[in-house]
PDB file of C-alpha atoms in Angstrom:
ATOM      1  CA  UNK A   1     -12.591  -9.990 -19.479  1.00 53.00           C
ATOM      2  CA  UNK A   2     -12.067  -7.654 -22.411  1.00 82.00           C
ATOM      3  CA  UNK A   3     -10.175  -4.368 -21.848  1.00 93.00           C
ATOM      4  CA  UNK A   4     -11.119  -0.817 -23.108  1.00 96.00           C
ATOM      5  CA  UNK A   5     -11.801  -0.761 -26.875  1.00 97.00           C
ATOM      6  CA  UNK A   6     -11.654   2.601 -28.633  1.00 97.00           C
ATOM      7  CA  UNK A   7     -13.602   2.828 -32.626  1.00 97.00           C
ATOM      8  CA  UNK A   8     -11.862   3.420 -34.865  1.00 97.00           C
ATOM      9  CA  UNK A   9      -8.353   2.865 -34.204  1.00 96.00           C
ATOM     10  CA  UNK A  10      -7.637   5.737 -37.275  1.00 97.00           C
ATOM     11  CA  UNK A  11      -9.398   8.526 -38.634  1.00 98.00           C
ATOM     12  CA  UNK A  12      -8.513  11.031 -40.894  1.00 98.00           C
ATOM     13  CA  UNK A  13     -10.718  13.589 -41.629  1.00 97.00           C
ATOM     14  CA  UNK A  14     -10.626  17.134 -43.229  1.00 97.00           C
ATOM     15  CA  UNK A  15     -10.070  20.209 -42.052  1.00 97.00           C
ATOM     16  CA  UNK A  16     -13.853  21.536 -40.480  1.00 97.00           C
ATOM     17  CA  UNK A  17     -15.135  18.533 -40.414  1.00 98.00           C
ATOM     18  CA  UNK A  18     -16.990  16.667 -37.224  1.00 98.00           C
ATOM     19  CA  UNK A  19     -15.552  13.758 -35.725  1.00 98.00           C
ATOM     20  CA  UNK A  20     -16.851  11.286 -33.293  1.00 98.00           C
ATOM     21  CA  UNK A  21     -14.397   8.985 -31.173  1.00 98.00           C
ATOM     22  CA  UNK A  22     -16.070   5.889 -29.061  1.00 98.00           C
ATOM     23  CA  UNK A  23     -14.736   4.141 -25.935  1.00 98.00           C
ATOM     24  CA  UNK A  24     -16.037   1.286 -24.412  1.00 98.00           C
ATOM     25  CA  UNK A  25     -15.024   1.282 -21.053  1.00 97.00           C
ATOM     26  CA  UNK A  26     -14.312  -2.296 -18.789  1.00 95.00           C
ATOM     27  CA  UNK A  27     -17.889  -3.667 -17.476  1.00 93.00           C
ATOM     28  CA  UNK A  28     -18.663  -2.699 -14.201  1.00 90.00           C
ATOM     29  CA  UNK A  29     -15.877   0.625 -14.309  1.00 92.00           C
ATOM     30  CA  UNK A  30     -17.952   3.652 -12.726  1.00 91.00           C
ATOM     31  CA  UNK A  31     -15.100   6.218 -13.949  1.00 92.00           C
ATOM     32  CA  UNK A  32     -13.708   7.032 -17.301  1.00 94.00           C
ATOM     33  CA  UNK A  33     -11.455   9.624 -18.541  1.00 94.00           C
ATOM     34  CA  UNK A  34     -10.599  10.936 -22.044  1.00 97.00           C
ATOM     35  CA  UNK A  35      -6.796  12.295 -22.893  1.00 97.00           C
ATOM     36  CA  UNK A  36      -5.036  13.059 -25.682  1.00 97.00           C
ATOM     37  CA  UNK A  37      -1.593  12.381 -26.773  1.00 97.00           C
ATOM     38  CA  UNK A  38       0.752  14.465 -29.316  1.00 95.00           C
ATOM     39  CA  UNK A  39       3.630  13.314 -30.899  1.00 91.00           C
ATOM     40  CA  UNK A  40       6.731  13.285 -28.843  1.00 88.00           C
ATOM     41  CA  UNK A  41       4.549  13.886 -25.621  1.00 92.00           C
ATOM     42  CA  UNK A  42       2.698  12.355 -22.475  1.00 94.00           C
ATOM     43  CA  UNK A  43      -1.113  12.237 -22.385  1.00 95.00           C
ATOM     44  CA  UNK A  44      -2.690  15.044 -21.708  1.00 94.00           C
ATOM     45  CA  UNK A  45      -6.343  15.325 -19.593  1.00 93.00           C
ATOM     46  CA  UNK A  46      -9.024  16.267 -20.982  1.00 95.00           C
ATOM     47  CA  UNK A  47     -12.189  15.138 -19.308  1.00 94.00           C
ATOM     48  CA  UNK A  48     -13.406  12.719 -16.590  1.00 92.00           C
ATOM     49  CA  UNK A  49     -16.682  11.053 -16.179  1.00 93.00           C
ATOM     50  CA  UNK A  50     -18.373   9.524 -12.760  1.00 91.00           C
ATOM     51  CA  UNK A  51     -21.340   7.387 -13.652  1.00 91.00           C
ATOM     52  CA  UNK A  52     -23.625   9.688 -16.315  1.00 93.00           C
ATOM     53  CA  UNK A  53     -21.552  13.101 -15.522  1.00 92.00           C
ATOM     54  CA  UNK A  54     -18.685  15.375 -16.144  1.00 92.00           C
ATOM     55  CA  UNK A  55     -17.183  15.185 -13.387  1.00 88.00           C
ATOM     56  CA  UNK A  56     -13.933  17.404 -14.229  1.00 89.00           C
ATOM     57  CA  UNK A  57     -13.906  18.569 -17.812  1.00 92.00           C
ATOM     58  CA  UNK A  58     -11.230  21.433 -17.223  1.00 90.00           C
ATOM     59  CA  UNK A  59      -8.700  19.785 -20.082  1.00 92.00           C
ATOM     60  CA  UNK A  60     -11.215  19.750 -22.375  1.00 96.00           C
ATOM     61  CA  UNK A  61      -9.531  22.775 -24.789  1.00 95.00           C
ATOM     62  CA  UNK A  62     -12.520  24.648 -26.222  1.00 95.00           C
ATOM     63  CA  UNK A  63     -15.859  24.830 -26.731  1.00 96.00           C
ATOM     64  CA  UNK A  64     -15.432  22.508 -30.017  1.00 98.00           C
ATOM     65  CA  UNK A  65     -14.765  19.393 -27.760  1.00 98.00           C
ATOM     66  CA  UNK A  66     -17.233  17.843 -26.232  1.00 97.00           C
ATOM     67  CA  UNK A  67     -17.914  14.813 -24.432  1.00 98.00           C
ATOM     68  CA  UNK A  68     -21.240  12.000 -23.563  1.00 97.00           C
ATOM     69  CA  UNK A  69     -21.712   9.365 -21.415  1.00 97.00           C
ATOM     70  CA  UNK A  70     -25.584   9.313 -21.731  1.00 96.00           C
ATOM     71  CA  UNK A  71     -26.107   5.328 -19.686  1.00 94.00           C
ATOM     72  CA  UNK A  72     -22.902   5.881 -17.927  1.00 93.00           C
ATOM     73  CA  UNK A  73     -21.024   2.808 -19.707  1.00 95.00           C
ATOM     74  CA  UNK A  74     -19.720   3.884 -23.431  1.00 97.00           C
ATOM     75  CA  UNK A  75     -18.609   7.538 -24.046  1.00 98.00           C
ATOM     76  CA  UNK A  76     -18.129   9.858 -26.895  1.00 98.00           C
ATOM     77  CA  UNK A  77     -15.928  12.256 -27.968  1.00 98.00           C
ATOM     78  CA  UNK A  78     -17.120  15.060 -29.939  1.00 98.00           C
ATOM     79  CA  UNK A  79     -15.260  17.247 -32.434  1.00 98.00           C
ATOM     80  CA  UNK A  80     -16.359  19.788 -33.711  1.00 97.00           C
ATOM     81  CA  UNK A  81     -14.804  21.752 -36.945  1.00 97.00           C
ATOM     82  CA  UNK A  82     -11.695  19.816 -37.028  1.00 98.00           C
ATOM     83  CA  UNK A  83      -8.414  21.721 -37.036  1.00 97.00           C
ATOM     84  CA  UNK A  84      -5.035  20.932 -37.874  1.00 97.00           C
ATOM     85  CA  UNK A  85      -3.779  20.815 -34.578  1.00 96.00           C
ATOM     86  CA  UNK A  86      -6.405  18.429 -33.088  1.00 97.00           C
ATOM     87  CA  UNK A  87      -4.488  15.584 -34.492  1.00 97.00           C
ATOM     88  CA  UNK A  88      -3.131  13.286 -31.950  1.00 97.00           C
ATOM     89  CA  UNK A  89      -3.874  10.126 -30.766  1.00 98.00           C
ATOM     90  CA  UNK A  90      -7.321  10.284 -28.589  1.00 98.00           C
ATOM     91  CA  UNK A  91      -6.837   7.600 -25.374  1.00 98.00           C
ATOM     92  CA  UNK A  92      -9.342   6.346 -23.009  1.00 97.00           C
ATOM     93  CA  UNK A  93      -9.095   5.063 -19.646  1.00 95.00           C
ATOM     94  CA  UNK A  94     -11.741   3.829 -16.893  1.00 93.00           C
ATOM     95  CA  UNK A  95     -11.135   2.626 -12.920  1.00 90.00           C
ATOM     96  CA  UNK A  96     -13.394   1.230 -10.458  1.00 87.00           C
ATOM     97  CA  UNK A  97     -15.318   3.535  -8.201  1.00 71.00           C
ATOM     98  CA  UNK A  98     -14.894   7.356  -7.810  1.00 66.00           C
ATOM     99  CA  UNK A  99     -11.755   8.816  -8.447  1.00 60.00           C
ATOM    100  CA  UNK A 100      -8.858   8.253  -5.838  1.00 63.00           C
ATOM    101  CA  UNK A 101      -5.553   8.695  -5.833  1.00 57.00           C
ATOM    102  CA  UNK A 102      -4.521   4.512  -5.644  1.00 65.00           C
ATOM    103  CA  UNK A 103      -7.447   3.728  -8.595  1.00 73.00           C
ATOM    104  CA  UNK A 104      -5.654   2.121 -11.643  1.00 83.00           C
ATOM    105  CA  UNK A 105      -6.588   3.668 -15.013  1.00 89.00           C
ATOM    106  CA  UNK A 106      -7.150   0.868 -17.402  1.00 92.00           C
ATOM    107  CA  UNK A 107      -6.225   2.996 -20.861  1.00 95.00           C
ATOM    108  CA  UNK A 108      -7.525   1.541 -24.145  1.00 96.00           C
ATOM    109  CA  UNK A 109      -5.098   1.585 -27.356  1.00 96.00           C
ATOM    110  CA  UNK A 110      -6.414   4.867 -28.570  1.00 97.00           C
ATOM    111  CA  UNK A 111      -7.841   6.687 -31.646  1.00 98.00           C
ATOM    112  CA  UNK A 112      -5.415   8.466 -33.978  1.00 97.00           C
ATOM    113  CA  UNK A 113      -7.163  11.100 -35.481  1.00 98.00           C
ATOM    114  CA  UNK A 114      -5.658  12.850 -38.288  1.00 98.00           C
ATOM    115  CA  UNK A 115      -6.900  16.262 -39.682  1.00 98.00           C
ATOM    116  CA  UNK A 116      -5.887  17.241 -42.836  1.00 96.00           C
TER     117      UNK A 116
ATOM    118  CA  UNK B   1      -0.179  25.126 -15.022  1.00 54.00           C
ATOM    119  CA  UNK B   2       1.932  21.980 -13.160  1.00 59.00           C
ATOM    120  CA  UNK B   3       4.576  20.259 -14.776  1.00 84.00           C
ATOM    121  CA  UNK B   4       6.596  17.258 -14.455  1.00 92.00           C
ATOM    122  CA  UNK B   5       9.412  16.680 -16.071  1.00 94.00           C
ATOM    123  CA  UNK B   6      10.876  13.733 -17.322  1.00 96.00           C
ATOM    124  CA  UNK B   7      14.870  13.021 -17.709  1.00 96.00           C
ATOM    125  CA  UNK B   8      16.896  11.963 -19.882  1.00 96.00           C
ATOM    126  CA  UNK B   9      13.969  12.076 -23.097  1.00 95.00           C
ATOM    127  CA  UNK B  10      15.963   9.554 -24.941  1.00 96.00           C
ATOM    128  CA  UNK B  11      17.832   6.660 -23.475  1.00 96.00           C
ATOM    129  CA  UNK B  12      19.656   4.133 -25.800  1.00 97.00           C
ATOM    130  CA  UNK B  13      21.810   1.116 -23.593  1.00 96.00           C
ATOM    131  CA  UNK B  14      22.785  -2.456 -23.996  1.00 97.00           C
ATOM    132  CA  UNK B  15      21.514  -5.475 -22.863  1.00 97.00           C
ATOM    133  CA  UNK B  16      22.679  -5.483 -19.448  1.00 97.00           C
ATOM    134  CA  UNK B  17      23.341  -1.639 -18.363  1.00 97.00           C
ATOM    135  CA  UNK B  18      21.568  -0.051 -15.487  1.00 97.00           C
ATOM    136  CA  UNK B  19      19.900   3.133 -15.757  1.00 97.00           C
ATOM    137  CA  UNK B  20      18.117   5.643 -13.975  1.00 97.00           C
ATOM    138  CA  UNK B  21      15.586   7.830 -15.234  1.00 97.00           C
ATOM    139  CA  UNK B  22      14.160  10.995 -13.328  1.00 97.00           C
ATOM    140  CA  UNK B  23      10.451  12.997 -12.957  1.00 96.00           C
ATOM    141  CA  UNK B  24      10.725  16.390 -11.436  1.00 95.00           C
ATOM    142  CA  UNK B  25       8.265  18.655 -10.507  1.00 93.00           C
ATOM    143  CA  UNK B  26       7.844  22.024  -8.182  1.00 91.00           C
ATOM    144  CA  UNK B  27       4.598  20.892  -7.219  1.00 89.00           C
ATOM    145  CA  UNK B  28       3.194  18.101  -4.447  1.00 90.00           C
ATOM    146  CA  UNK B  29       1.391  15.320  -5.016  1.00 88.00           C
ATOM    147  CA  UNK B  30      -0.641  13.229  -3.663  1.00 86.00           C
ATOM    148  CA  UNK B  31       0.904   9.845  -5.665  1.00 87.00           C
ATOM    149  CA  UNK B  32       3.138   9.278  -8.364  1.00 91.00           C
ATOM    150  CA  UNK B  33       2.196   6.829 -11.103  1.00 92.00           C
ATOM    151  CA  UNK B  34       4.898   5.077 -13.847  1.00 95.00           C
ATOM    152  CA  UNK B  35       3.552   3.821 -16.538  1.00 96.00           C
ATOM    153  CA  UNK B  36       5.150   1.809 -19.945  1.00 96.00           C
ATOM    154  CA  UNK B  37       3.994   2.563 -23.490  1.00 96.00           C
ATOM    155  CA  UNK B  38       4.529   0.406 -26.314  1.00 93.00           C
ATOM    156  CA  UNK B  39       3.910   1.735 -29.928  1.00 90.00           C
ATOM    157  CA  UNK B  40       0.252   2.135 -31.045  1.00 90.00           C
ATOM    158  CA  UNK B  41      -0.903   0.896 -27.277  1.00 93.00           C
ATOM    159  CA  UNK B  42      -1.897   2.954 -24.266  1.00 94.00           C
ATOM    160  CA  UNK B  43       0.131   2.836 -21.494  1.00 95.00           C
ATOM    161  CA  UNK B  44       0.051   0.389 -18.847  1.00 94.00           C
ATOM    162  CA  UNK B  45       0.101   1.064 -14.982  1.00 93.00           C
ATOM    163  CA  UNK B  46       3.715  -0.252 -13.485  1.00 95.00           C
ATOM    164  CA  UNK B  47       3.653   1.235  -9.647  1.00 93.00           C
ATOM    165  CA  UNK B  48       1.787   3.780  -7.926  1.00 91.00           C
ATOM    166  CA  UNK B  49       3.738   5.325  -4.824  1.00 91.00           C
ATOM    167  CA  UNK B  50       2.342   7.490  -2.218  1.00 89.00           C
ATOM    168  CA  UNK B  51       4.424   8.054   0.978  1.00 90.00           C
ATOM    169  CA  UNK B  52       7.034  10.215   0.696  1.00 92.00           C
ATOM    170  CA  UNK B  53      10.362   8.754   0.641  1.00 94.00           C
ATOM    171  CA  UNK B  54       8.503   5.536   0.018  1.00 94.00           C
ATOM    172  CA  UNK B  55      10.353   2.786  -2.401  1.00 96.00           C
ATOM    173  CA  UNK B  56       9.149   0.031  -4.437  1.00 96.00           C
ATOM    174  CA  UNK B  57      10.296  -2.598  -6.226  1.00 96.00           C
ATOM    175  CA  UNK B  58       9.359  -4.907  -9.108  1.00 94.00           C
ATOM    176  CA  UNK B  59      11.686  -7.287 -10.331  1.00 95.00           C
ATOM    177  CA  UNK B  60      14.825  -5.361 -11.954  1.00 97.00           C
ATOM    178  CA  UNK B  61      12.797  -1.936 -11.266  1.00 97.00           C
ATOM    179  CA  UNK B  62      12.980  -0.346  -8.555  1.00 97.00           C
ATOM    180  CA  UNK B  63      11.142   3.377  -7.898  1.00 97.00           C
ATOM    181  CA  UNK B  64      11.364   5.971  -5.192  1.00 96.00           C
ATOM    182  CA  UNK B  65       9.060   8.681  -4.357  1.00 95.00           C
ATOM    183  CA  UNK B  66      10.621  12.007  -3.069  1.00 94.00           C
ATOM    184  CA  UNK B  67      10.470  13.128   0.432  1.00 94.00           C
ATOM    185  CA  UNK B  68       8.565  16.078   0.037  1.00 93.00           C
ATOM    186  CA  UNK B  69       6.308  14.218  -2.683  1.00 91.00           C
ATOM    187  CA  UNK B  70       7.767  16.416  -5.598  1.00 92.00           C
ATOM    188  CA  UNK B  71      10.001  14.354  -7.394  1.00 93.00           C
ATOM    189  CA  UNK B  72      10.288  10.403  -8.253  1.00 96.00           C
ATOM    190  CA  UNK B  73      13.064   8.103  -9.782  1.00 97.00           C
ATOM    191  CA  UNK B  74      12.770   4.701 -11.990  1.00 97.00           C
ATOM    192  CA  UNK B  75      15.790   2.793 -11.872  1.00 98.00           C
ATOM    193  CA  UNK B  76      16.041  -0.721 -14.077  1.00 97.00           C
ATOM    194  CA  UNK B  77      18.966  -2.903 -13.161  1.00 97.00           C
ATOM    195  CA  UNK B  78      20.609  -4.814 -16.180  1.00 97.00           C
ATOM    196  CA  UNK B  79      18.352  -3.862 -18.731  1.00 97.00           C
ATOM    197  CA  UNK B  80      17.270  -6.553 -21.668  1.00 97.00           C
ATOM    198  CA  UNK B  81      15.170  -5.516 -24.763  1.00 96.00           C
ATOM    199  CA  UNK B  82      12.087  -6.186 -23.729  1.00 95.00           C
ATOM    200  CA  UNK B  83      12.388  -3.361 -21.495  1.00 96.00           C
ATOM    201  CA  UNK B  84      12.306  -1.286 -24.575  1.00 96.00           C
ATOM    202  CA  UNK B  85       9.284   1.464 -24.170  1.00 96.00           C
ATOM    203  CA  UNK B  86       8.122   4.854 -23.435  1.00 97.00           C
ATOM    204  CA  UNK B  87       8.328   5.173 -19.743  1.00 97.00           C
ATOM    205  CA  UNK B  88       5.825   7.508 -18.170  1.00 97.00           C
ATOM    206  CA  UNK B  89       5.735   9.296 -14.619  1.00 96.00           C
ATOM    207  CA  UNK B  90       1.849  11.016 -13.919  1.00 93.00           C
ATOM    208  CA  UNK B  91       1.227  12.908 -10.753  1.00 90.00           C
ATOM    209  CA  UNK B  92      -2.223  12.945  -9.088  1.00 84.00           C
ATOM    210  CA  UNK B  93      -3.138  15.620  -6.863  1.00 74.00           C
ATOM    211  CA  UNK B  94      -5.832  14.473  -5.188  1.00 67.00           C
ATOM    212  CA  UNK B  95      -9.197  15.536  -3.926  1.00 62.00           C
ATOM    213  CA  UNK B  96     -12.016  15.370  -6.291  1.00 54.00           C
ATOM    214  CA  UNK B  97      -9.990  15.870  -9.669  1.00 57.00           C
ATOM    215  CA  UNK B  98      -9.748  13.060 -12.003  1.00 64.00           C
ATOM    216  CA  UNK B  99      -6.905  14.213 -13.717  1.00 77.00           C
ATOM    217  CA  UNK B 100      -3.404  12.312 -14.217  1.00 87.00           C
ATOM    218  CA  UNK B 101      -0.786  15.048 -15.238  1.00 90.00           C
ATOM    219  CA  UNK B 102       1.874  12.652 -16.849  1.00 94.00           C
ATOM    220  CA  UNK B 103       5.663  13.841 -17.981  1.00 94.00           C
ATOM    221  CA  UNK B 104       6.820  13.799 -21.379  1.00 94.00           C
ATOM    222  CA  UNK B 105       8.252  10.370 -21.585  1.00 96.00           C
ATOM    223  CA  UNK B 106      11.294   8.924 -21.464  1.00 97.00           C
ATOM    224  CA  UNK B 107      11.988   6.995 -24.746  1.00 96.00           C
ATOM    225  CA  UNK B 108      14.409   3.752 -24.006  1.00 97.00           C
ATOM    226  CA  UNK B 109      15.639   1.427 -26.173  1.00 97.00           C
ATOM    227  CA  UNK B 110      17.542  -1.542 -24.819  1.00 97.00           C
ATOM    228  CA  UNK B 111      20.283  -2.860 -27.301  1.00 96.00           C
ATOM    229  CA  UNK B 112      20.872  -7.121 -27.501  1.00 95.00           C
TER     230      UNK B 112
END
């Protein structure tokens, strides 16, 4: 079966602008979790959905990120006034079930946003 | 505000060296995760360990959790080029979080 897709693969956008990030999890995944990924570092969390809900969004940085999940299948990231420093590539991941420990994150390739 | 950290950040070999590369942290957890990157892909689940002192092995890569559940090592025995990667370590901590705290990386590039 298909893995996770992420749309778009790039985005560049200006400086205040709003952006909107889409993952499409693996059918039948219950959980799915959004990082993000500077140069030169390792993914870092930012949110995690169970079913409909936020489960855990303590990464999420400030109030200008924001995350859906509205039918508990595809989810989207929300920016909001873009900002230099947002750029970075945007992964998503889902797993079977509720979190655990031994659950395999299946990541998709990931949105590179650039703000300019 | 946990951190692992990942050693050496750069690793260039030839075809056919071993190496070892390291993922410290002053915090437990619950399992350790190493993942491989390739360029413009997200990474990709290699082993999970959980026991302390536990050690696993896949093909020419073999990885050890710490005792005391702090600390992990990946070690690749005669390394070819399509070993080439970003290899990451994540920690879990368990309980109800969802989060994956994942090292910096360790960049290797195997030489033919």
């Amino acid at each position: 079966g298909a893995g996770v897709s992420q749309t778009p693969s790039n985005k560049v956008t200006e400086k205040g602008k709003y952006v909107e990030l889409r993952c499409d999890p693996i059918s039948g995944h219950t959980a799915l979790y959004w990082y993000r990924q500077s140069l030169g570092q390792g993914p870092e969390f930012l949110i995690y959905f169970q079913g409909t809900g936020a489960a855990d969004d303590s990464g999420l940085p400030n109030d200008r990120f924001f995350a859906v999940r509205p039918e508990g299948s595809v989810s989207t990231l929300k920016i909001q006034r873009t900002e230099r420093g947002d750029s970075a590539v945007y992964l998503c991941a889902s797993s079977e079930g509720r979190w655990s420990s031994y659950n395999e994150q299946f990541f998709g390739p990931g949105t590179r946003l650039t703000v300019l | 505000t946990q951190l692992l950290e990942q050693s050496p950040q750069f690793l260039s070999i030839q075809e056919g060296e071993n190496l070892t590369v390291y993922c410290n942290s002053s915090s437990v957890f619950s399992s350790l995760q190493w993942y491989r990157q390739e360029p413009g892909e997200g990474p990709v689940l290699l082993v999970t360990v959980v026991t302390g002192g536990e050690v696993k092995k896949l093909k020419r890569l073999t990885f050890q959790f710490g005792d005391a559940r702090k600390d992990s090592s990946l070690h690749i025995t005669a390394a070819q080029p399509g070993d080439t990667g970003l290899y990451l370590c994540a920690g879990a901590k368990g309980g109800s979080q969802g989060n994956l705290i994942f090292g910096k990386g360790t960049k290797l590039s195997v030489k033919p």
